[in-house]
Short mmCIF file of C-alpha atoms in Angstrom, two decimals:
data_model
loop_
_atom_site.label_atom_id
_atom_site.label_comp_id
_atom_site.label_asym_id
_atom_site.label_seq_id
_atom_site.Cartn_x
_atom_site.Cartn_y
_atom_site.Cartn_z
CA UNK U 1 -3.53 -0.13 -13.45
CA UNK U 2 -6.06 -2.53 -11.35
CA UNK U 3 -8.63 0.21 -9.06
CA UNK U 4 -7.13 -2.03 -5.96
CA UNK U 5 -3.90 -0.84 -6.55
CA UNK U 6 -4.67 2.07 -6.53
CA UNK U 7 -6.98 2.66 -3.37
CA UNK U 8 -4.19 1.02 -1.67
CA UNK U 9 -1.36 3.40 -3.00
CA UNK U 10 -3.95 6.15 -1.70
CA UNK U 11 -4.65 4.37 1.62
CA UNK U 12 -0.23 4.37 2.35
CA UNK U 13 0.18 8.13 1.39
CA UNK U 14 -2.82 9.13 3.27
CA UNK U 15 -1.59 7.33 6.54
CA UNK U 16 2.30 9.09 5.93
CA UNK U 17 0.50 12.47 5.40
CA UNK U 18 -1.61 11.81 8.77
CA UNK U 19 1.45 11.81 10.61
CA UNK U 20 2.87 14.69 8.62
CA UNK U 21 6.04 12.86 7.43
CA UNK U 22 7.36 13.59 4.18
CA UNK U 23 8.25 10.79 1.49
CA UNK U 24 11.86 11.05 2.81
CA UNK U 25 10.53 10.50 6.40
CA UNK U 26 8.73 7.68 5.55
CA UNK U 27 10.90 5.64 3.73
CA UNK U 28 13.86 6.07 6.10
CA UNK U 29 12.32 4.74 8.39
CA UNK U 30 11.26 1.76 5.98
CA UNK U 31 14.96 2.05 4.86
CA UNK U 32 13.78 2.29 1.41
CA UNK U 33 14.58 4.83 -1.21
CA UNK U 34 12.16 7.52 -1.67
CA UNK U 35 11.79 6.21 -5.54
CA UNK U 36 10.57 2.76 -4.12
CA UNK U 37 8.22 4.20 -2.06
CA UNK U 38 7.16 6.67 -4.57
CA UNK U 39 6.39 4.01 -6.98
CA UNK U 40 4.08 2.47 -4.02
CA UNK U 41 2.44 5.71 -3.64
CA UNK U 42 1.68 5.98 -7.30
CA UNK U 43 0.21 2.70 -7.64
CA UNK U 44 3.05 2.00 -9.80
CA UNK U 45 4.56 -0.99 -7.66
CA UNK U 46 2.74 -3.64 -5.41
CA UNK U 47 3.76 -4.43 -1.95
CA UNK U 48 5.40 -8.16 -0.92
CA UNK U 49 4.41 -9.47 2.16
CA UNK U 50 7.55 -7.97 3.81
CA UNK U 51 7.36 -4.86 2.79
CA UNK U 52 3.53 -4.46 3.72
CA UNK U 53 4.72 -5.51 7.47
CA UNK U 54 7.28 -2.91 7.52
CA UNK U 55 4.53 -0.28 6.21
CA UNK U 56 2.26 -1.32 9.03
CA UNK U 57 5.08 -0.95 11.69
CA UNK U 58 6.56 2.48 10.44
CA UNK U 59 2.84 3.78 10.37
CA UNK U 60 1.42 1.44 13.33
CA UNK U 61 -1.10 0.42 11.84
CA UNK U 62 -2.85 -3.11 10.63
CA UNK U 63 -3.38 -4.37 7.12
CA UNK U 64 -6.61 -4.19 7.49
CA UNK U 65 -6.36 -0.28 7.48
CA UNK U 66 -4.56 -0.30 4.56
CA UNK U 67 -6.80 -2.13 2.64
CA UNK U 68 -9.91 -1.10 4.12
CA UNK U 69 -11.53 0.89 1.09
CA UNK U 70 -14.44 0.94 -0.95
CA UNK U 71 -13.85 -1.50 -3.48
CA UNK U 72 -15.84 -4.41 -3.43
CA UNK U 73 -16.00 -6.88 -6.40
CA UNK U 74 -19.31 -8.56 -7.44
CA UNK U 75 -17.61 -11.87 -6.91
CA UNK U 76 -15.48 -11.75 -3.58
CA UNK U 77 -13.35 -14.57 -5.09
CA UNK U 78 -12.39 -12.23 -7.90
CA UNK U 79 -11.14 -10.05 -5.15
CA UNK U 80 -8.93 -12.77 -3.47
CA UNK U 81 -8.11 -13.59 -7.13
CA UNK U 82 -6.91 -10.08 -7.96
CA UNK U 83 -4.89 -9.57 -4.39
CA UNK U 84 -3.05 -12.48 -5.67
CA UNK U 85 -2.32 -11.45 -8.56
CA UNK U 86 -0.86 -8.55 -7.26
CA UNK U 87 1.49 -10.29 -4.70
CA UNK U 88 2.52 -12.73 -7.43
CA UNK U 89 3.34 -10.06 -9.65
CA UNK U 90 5.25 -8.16 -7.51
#
């Protein structure tokens, strides 16, 4: 499991605990199944593009917060390269 991932799994469940919503909560309001956003939670499953905008609405707030943790590659292309990755794949 890529470390980004993971942060970013942390940095989603940390903002839904913030507002003290439970997985349920959350993804009704994302109108998701809890599994789907369990797997997000876990690290398990990547966002797409969609469902990182309805994230950021449901929790109000930017991508930037959501990806704003201490990871930094050596390289910052091999960060782009990696945030790809994960899109594609997903």
């Amino acid at each position: 499991m890529d470390i980004s991932k993971t942060l970013f799994a942390t940095m989603v469940k940390n903002a839904r605990m913030d507002r003290h919503w439970t997985q349920e909560e959350l993804a009704e309001k994302l109108d998701f199944n809890c599994r789907s956003l369990s797997f997000i939670e876990c690290g398990t499953n990547f966002v797409t593009a969609d469902t990182l905008e309805k994230l950021c609405l449901a929790l109000s707030v930017t991508p930037k917060q959501l990806f704003d943790f201490e990871f930094y590659p050596e390289n910052p292309a091999d960060m782009k390269k990696e945030l790809s990755q994960m899109i594609d794949n997903n």
